[in-house]
Short mmCIF file of C-alpha atoms in Angstrom, two decimals:
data_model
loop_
_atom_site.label_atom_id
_atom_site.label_comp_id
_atom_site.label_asym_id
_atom_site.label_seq_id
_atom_site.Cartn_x
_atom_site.Cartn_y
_atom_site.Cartn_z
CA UNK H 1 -60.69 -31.29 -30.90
CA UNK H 2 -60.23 -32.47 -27.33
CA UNK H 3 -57.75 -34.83 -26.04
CA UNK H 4 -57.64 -36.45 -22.74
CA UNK H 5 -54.60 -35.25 -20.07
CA UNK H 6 -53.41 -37.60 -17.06
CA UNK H 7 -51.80 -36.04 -14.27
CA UNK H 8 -50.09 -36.98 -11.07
CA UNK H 9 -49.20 -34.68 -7.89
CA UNK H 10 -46.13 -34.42 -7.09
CA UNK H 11 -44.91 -34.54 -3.79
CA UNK H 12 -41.36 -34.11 -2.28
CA UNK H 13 -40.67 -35.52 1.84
CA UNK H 14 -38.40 -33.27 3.84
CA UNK H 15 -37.34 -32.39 7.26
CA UNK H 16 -40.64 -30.07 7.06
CA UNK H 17 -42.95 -32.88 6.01
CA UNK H 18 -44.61 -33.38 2.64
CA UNK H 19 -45.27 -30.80 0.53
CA UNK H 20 -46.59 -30.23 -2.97
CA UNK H 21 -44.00 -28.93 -5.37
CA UNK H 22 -45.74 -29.67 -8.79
CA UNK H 23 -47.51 -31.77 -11.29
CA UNK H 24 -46.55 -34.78 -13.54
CA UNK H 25 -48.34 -34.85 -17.33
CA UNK H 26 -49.09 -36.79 -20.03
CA UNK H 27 -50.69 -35.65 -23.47
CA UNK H 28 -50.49 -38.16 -26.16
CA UNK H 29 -46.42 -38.33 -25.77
CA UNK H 30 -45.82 -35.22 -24.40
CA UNK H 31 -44.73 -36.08 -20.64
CA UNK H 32 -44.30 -32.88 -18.73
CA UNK H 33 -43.12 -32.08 -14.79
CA UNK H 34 -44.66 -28.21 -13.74
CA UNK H 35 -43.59 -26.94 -10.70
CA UNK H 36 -45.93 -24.83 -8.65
CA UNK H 37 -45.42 -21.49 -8.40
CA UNK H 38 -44.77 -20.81 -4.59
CA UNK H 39 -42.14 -23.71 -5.10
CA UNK H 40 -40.76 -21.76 -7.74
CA UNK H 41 -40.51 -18.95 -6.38
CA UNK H 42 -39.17 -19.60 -2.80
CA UNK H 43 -35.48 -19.50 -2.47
CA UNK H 44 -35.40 -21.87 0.95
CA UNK H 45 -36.88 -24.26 -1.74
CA UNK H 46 -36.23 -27.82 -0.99
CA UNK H 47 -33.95 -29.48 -3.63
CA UNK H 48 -35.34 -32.48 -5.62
CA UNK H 49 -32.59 -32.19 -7.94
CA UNK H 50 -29.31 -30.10 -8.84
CA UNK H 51 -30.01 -30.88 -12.29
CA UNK H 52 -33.09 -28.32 -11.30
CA UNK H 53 -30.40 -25.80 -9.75
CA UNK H 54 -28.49 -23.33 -11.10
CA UNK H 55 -25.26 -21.01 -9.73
CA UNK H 56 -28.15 -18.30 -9.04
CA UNK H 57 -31.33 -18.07 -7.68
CA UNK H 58 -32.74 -16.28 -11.26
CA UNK H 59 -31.38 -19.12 -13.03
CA UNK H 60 -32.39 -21.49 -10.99
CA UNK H 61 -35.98 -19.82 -11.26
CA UNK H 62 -35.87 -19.78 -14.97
CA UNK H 63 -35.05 -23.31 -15.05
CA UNK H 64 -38.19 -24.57 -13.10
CA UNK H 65 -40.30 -22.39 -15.04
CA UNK H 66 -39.15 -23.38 -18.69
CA UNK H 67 -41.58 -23.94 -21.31
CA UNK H 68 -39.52 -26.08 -23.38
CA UNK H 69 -36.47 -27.47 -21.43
CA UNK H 70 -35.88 -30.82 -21.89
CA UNK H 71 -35.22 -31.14 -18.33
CA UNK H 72 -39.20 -30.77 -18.08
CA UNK H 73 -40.67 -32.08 -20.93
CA UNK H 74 -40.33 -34.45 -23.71
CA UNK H 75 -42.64 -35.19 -26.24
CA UNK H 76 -41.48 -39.16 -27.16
CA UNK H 77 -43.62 -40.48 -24.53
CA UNK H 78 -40.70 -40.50 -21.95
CA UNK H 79 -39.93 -38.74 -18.74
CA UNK H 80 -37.12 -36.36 -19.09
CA UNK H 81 -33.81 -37.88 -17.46
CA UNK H 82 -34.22 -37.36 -13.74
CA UNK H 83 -37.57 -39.14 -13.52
CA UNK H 84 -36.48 -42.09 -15.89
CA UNK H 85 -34.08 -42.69 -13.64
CA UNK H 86 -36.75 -43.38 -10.58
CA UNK H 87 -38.11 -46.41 -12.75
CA UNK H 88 -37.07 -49.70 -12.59
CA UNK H 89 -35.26 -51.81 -14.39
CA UNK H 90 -34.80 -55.58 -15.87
CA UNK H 91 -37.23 -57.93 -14.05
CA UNK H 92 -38.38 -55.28 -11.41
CA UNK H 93 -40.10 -53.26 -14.02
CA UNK H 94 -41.65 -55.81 -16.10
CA UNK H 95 -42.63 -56.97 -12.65
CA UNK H 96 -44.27 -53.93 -11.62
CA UNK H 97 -46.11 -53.86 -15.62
CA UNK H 98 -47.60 -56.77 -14.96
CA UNK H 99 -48.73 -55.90 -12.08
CA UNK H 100 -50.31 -52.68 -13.60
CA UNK H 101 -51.12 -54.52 -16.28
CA UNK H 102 -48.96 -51.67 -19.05
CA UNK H 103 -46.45 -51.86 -21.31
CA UNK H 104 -42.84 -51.74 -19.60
CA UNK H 105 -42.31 -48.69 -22.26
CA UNK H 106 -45.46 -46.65 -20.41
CA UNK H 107 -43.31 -44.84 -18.25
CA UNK H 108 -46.32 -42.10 -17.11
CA UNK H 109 -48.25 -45.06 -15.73
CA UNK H 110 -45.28 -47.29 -14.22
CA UNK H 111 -44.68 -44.03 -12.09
CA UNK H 112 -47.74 -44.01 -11.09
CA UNK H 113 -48.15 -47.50 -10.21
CA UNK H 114 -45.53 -46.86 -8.08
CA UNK H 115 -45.71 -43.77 -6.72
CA UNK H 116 -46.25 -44.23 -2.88
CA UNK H 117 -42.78 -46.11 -2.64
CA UNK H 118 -40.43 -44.32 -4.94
CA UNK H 119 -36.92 -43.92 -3.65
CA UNK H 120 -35.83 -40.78 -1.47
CA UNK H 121 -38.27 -38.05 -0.66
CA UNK H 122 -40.82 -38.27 -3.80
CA UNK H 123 -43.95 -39.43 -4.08
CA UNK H 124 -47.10 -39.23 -6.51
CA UNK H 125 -50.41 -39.68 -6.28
CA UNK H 126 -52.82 -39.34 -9.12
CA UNK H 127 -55.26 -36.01 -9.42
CA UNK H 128 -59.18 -36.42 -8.84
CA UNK H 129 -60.59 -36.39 -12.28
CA UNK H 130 -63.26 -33.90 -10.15
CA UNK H 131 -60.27 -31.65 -9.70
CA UNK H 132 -59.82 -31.26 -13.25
CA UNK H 133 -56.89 -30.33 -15.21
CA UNK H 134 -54.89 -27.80 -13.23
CA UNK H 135 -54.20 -24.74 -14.32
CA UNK H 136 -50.90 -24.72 -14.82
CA UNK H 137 -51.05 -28.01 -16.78
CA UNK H 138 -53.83 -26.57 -18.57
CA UNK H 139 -51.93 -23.25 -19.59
CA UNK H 140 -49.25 -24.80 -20.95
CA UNK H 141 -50.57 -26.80 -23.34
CA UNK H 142 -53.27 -23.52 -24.65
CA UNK H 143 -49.66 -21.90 -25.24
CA UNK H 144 -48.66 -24.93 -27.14
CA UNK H 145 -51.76 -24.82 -28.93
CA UNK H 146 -53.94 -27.24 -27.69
CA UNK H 147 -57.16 -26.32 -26.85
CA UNK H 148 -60.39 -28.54 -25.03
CA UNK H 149 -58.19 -30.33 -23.56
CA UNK H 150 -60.43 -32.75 -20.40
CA UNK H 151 -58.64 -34.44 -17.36
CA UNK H 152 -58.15 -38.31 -17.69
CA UNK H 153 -58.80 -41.09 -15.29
CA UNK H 154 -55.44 -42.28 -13.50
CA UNK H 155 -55.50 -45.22 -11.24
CA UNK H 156 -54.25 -45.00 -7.53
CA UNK H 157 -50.75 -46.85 -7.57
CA UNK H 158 -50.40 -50.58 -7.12
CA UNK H 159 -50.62 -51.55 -3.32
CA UNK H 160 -47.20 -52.64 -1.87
CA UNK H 161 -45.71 -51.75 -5.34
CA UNK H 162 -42.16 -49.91 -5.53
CA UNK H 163 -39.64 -48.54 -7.55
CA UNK H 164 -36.50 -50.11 -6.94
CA UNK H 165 -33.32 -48.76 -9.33
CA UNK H 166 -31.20 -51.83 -10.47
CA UNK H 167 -31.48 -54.75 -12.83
CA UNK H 168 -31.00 -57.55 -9.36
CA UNK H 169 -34.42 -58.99 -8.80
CA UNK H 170 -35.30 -57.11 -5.35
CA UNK H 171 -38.57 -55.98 -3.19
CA UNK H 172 -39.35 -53.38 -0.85
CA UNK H 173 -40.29 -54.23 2.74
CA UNK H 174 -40.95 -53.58 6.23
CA UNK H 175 -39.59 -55.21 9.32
CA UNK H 176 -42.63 -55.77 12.44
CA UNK H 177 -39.81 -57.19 14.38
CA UNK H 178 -40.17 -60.69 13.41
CA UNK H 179 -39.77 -60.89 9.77
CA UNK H 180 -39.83 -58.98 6.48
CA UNK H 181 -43.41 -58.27 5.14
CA UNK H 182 -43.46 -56.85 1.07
CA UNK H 183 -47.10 -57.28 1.74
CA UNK H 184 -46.68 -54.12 4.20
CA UNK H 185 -50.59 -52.49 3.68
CA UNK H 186 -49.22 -49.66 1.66
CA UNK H 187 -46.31 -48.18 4.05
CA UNK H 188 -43.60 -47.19 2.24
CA UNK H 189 -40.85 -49.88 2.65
CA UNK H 190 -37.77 -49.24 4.81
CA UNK H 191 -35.43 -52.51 3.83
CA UNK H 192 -34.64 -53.76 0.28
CA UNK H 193 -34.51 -57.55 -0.23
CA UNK H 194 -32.19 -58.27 -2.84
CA UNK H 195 -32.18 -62.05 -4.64
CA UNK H 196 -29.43 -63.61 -6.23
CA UNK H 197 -29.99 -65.26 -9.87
CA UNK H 198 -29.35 -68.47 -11.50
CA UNK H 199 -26.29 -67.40 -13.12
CA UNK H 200 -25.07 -66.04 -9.97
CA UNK H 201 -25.86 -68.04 -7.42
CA UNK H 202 -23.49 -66.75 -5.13
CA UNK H 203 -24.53 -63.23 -5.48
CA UNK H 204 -25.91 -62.00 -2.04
CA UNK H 205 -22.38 -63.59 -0.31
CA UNK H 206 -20.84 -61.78 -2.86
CA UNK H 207 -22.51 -58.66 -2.32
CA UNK H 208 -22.71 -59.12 1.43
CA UNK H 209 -18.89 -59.57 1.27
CA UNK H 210 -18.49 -56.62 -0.11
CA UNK H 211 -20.33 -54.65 2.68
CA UNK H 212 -17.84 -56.40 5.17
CA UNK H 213 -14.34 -55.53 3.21
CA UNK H 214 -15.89 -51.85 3.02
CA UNK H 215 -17.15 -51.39 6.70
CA UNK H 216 -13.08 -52.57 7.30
CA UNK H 217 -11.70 -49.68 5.55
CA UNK H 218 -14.37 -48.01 7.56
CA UNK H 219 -16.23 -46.41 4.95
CA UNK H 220 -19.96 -45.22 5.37
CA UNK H 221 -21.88 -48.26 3.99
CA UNK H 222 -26.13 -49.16 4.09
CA UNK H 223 -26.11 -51.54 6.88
CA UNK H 224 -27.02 -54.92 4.79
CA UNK H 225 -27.63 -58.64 6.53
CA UNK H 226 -28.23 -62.16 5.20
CA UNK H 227 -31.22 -63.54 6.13
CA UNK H 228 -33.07 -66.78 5.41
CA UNK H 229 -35.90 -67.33 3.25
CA UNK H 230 -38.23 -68.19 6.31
CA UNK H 231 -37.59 -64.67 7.49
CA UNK H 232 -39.17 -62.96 4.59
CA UNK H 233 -42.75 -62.83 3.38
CA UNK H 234 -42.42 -62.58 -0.72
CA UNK H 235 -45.13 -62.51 -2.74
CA UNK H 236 -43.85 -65.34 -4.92
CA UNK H 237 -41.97 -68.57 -4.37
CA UNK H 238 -38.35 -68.45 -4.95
CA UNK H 239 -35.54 -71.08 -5.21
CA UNK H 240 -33.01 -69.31 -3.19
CA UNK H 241 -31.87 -70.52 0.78
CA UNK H 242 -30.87 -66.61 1.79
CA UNK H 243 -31.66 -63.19 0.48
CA UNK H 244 -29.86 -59.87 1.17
CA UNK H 245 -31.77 -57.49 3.04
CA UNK H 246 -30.64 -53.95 2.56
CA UNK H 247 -31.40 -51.32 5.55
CA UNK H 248 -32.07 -47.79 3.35
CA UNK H 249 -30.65 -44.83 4.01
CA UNK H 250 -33.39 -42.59 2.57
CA UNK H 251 -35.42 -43.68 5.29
CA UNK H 252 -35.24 -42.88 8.73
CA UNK H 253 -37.02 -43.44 12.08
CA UNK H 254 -41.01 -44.55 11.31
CA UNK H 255 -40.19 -44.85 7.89
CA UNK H 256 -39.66 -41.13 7.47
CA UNK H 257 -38.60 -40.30 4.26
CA UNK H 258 -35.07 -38.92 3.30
CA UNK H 259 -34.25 -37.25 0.01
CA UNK H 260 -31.65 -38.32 -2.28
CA UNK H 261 -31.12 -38.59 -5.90
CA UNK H 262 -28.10 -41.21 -8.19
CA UNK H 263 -25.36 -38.80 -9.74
CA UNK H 264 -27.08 -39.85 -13.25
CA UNK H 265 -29.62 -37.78 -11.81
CA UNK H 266 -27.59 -34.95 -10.84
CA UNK H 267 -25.36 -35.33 -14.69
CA UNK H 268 -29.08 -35.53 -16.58
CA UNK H 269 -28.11 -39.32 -17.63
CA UNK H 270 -31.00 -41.01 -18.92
CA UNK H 271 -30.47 -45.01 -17.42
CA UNK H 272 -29.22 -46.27 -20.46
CA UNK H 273 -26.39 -44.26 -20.19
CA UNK H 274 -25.36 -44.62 -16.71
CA UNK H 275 -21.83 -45.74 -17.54
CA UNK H 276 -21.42 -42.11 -18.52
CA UNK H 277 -18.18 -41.03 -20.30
CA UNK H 278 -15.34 -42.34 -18.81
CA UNK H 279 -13.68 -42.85 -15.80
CA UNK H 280 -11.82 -38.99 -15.54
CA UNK H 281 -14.44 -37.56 -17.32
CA UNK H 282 -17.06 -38.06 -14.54
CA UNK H 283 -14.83 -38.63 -11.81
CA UNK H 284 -13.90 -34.90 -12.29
CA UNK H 285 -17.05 -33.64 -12.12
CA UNK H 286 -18.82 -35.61 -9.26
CA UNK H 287 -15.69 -34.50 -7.27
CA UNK H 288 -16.40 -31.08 -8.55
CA UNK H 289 -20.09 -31.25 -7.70
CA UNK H 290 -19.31 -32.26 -4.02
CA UNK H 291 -16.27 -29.90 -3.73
CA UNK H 292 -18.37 -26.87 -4.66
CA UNK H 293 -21.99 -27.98 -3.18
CA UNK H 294 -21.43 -30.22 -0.11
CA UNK H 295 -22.15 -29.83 3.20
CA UNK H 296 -18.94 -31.27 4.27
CA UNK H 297 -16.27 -31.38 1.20
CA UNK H 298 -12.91 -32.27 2.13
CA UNK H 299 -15.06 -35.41 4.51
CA UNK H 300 -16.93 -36.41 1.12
CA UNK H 301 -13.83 -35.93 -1.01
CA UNK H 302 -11.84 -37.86 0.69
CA UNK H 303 -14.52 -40.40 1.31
CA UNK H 304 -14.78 -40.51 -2.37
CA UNK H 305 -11.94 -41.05 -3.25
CA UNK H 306 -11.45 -43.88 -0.78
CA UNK H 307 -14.44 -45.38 -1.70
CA UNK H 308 -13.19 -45.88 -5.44
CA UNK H 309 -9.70 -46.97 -4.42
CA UNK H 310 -11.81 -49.50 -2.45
CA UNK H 311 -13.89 -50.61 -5.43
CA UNK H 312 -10.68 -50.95 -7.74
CA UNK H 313 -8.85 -53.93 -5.15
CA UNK H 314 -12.37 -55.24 -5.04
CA UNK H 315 -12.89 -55.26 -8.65
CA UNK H 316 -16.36 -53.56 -8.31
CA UNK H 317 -16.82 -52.63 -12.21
CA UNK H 318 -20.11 -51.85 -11.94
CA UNK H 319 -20.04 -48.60 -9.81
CA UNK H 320 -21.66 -46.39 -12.42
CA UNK H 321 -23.29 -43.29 -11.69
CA UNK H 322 -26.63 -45.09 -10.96
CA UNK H 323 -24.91 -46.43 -8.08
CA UNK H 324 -23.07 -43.25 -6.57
CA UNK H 325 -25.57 -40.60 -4.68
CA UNK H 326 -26.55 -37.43 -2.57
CA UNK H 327 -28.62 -37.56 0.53
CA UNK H 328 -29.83 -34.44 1.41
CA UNK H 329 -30.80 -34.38 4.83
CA UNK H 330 -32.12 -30.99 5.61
CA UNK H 331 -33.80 -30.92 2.23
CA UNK H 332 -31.29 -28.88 0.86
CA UNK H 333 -27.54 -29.17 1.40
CA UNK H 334 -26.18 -32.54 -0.33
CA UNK H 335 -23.86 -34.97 1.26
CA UNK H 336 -22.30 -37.77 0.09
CA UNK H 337 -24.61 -40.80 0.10
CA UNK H 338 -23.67 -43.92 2.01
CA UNK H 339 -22.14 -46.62 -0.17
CA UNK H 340 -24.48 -48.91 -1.42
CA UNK H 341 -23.98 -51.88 -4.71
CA UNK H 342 -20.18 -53.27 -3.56
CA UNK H 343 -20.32 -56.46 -5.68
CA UNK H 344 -16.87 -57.60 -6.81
CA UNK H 345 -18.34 -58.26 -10.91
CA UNK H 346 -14.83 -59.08 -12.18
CA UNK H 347 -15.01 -61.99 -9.70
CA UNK H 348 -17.61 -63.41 -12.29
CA UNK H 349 -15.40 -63.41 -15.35
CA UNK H 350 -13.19 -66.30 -14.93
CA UNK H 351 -16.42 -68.33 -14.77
CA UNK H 352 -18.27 -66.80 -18.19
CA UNK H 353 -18.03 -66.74 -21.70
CA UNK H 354 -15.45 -64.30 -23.16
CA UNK H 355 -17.72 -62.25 -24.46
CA UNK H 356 -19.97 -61.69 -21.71
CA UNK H 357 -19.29 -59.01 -19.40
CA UNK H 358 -17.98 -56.60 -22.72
CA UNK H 359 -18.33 -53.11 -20.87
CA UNK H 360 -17.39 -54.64 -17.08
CA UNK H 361 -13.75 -56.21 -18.91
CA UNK H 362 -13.36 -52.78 -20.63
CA UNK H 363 -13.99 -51.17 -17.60
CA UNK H 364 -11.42 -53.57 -15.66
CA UNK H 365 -8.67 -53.12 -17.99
CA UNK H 366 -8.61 -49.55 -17.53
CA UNK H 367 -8.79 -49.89 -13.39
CA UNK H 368 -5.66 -52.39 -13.76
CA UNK H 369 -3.77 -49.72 -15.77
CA UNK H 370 -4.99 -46.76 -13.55
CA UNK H 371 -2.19 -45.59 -10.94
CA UNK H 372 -1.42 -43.02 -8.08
CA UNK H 373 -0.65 -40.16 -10.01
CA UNK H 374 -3.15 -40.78 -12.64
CA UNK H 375 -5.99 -40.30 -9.50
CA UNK H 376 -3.63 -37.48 -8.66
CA UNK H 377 -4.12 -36.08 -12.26
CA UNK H 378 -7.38 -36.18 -11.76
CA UNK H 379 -7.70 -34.60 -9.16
CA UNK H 380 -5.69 -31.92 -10.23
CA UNK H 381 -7.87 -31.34 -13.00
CA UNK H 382 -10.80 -31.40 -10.43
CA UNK H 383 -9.24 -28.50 -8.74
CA UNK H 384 -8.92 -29.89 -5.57
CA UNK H 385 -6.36 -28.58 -3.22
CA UNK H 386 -4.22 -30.97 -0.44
CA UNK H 387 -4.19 -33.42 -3.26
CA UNK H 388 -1.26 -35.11 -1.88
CA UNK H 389 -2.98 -34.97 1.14
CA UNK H 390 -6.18 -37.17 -0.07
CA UNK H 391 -3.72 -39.92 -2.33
CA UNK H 392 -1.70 -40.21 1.12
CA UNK H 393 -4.87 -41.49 3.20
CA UNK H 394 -6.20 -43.27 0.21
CA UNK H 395 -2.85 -45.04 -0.03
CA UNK H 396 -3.21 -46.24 3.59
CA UNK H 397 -6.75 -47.35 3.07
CA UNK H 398 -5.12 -49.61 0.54
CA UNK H 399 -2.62 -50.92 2.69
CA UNK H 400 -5.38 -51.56 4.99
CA UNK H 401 -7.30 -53.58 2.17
CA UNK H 402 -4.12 -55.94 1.86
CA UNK H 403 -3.85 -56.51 5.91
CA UNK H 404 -7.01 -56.74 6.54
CA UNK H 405 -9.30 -58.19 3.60
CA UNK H 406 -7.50 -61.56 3.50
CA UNK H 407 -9.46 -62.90 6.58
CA UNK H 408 -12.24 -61.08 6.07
CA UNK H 409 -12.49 -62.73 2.51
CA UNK H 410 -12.05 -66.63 3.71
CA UNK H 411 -16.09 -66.43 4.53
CA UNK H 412 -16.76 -65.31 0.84
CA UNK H 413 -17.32 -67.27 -2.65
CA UNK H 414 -14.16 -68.71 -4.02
CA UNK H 415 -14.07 -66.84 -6.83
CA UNK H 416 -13.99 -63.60 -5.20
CA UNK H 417 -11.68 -64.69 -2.76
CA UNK H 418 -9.14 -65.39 -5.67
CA UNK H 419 -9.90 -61.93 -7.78
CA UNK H 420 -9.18 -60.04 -4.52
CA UNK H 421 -5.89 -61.54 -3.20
CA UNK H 422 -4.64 -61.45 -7.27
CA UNK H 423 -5.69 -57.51 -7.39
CA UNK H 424 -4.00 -57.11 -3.44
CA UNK H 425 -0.78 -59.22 -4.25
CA UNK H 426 0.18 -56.41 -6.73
CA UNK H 427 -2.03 -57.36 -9.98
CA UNK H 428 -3.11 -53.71 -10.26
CA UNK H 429 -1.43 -50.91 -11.08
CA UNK H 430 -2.64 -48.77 -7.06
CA UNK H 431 -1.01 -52.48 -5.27
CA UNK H 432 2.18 -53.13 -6.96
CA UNK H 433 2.94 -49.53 -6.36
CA UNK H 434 2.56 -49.68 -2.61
#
């Protein structure tokens, strides 16, 4: 009995340039990443993922050639958890299903509608059905016991379609040095143009707010602007005066791609569970990850750890691990990404229902409670040294916030104006312990 497989190439951008590292699958279900050999086995290997990397170059080896591990294959019709995590979500993917005209559940073939503008350094494109199945697509599944298997037909990805991670309505685009073009011919987009919503009107001032109170603490922050509808060409009408457009940081000069990957990525979180366990829980081990693996660790630590203090006074309750990242900028040594998401969400609470906003409230309550030595705790427990050290500069970041944010904050919504100075004036645990 024969059965039809679909496969994409899989490509990974790099200092170097562009270069093959494996193929994408689907069998019925069964969705399946191989890595090519030479990728495999070369230890100056650039890194799509440390969920891929091990403390040793043989384990690292027998992870990427695994037969069964869930890190590579899944057999429920899903991708396994780093390449869910590329897809979008809310509006953006049933966008780009329409557009491909799938289900928003067909994960194989929103990837590949997609592929040419995925975030970081990947990229797909689908294999020639004259190029047949590959063998080491096709070897895999004789060891599983399928036999006559026959390539499928897989169409090229949706022009000026992207994959944008987030549930905010957004599109990627180019800049020709007049305005914003989504219709960009195919190029891989360098800016993301985020909308605000009905229910949150004031959503891009919020977010744009956000980028100003962290630039103040001078954290490293994508460079974001407010710009007018009339600058933009969409490729729909919308109701909104102003949309945020977002400069990206896995992009570089012409476009050049950068490679990063979300710490849900790096943890093996599928998106659903990007809220991961806890605050110390993941907090340790993110600090861990760039304590042991970064290029620069006491910078990123420290950054870090600022960078939460900083979302704490802003009441930013939505910095899961979807929206914390590596860049890695020689294709193999991770840094801390640039900060990228700073919306104040408890600034929207006063305004809804009670019951709306269940997880971001929970969330909140335990940020109000959380205090110096707690973070020292953690960090403890982290098993970072000059602990003192890091609270001490995070402290003065804080006392920064409350000189500083004040004027910065008369230009924002209302709302977040009020959340802010209440969280500054001492209505947190970290302020009225300054």
């Amino acid at each position: 009995m024969s059965a039809l497989i679909q496969c994409l190439r899989l490509y990974l951008h790099g200092p170097k340039g562009r270069r093959a590292i494996g193929y994408l699958s689907r069998y019925g279900d069964v969705l399946r990443v191989a890595f090519d050999q030479d990728y495999i086995n070369d230890p100056s290997r650039p890194v799509l993922s440390l969920s891929y990397t091990a403390s040793d170059e043989t384990n690292t080896r027998a992870i990427l050639s695994s037969v069964r591990d869930s890190r590579l294959v899944r057999n429920d019709g899903k991708w396994p958890a780093f390449f869910q995590n590329v897809l979008p979500e809310g509006p953006n993917r049933e966008r780009l299903a329409r557009h491909r005209g799938c289900a928003t559940e067909n994960e194989f073939e929103l990837l590949a509608a997609a592929g040419h503008d995925l975030m970081g350094g990947l990229e797909v494109v689908p294999v020639p059905l004259a190029e047949g199945v590959p063998d080491v697509v096709r070897l895999w599944h004789r060891a599983m016991g399928s036999e006559g298997v026959e390539p499928g037909f897989v169409e090229d990805a949706v022009e000026d379609e992207a994959s944008l991670p987030g549930v905010v309505t957004k599109f990627s685009a180019i800049h020709d040095g007049r305005r914003y073009l989504v219709h960009r011919q195919g190029q891989a987009g360098s800016f993301i143009l985020k909308l605000p919503s009905t229910r949150h009107p004031d959503l891009v001032h919020n977010e744009f707010t956000g980028y100003r109170l962290m630039r103040a603490l001078e954290l490293d922050c994508a460079h974001a602007t407010i710009i007018s509808r009339q600058e933009a060409e969409l490729p729909e009408e919308i109701p909104f005066p102003e949309i945020l457009a977002v400069q990206r940081f896995d992009r570089g000069p012409g476009g050049r791609r950068i490679h990063m990957e979300e710490f849900a990525q790096v943890l093996g979180y599928e998106p659903r569970h990007k809220y991961g366990k806890g605050i110390e829980t993941d907090f340790i081990t993110m600090v861990r990850v760039l304590d042991r693996l970064s290029e620069t660790p006491a910078h990123d630590i420290q950054e870090f750890v600022n960078r939460y203090i900083a979302f704490i006074l802003m009441g930013n309750t939505d910095a899961h691990l979807k929206n914390w990242a590596l860049i890695y900028k020689d294709g193999v040594t991770p840094r801390l990404a640039p900060l990228y998401d700073p919306v104040s969400v408890s600034a929207f609470f006063s305004e809804a229902p009670a019951k709306d906003y269940g997880l971001n409230r929970a969330i909140d309550t335990k940020l109000h409670q959380l205090g110096w030595q707690d973070l020292e705790g953690i960090l403890a427990k982290a098993g970072i040294l000059r602990r003192s050290r890091v609270i001490q500069l995070a402290k003065s970041r804080a006392r920064q916030a409350q000189a500083d944010w004040p004027i910065l904050l008369r230009d924002g919504p209302v709302a977040m104006r009020q959340e802010i100075e209440r969280r500054l004036k001492g209505g947190l645990s970290l302020t009225s312990n300054l």
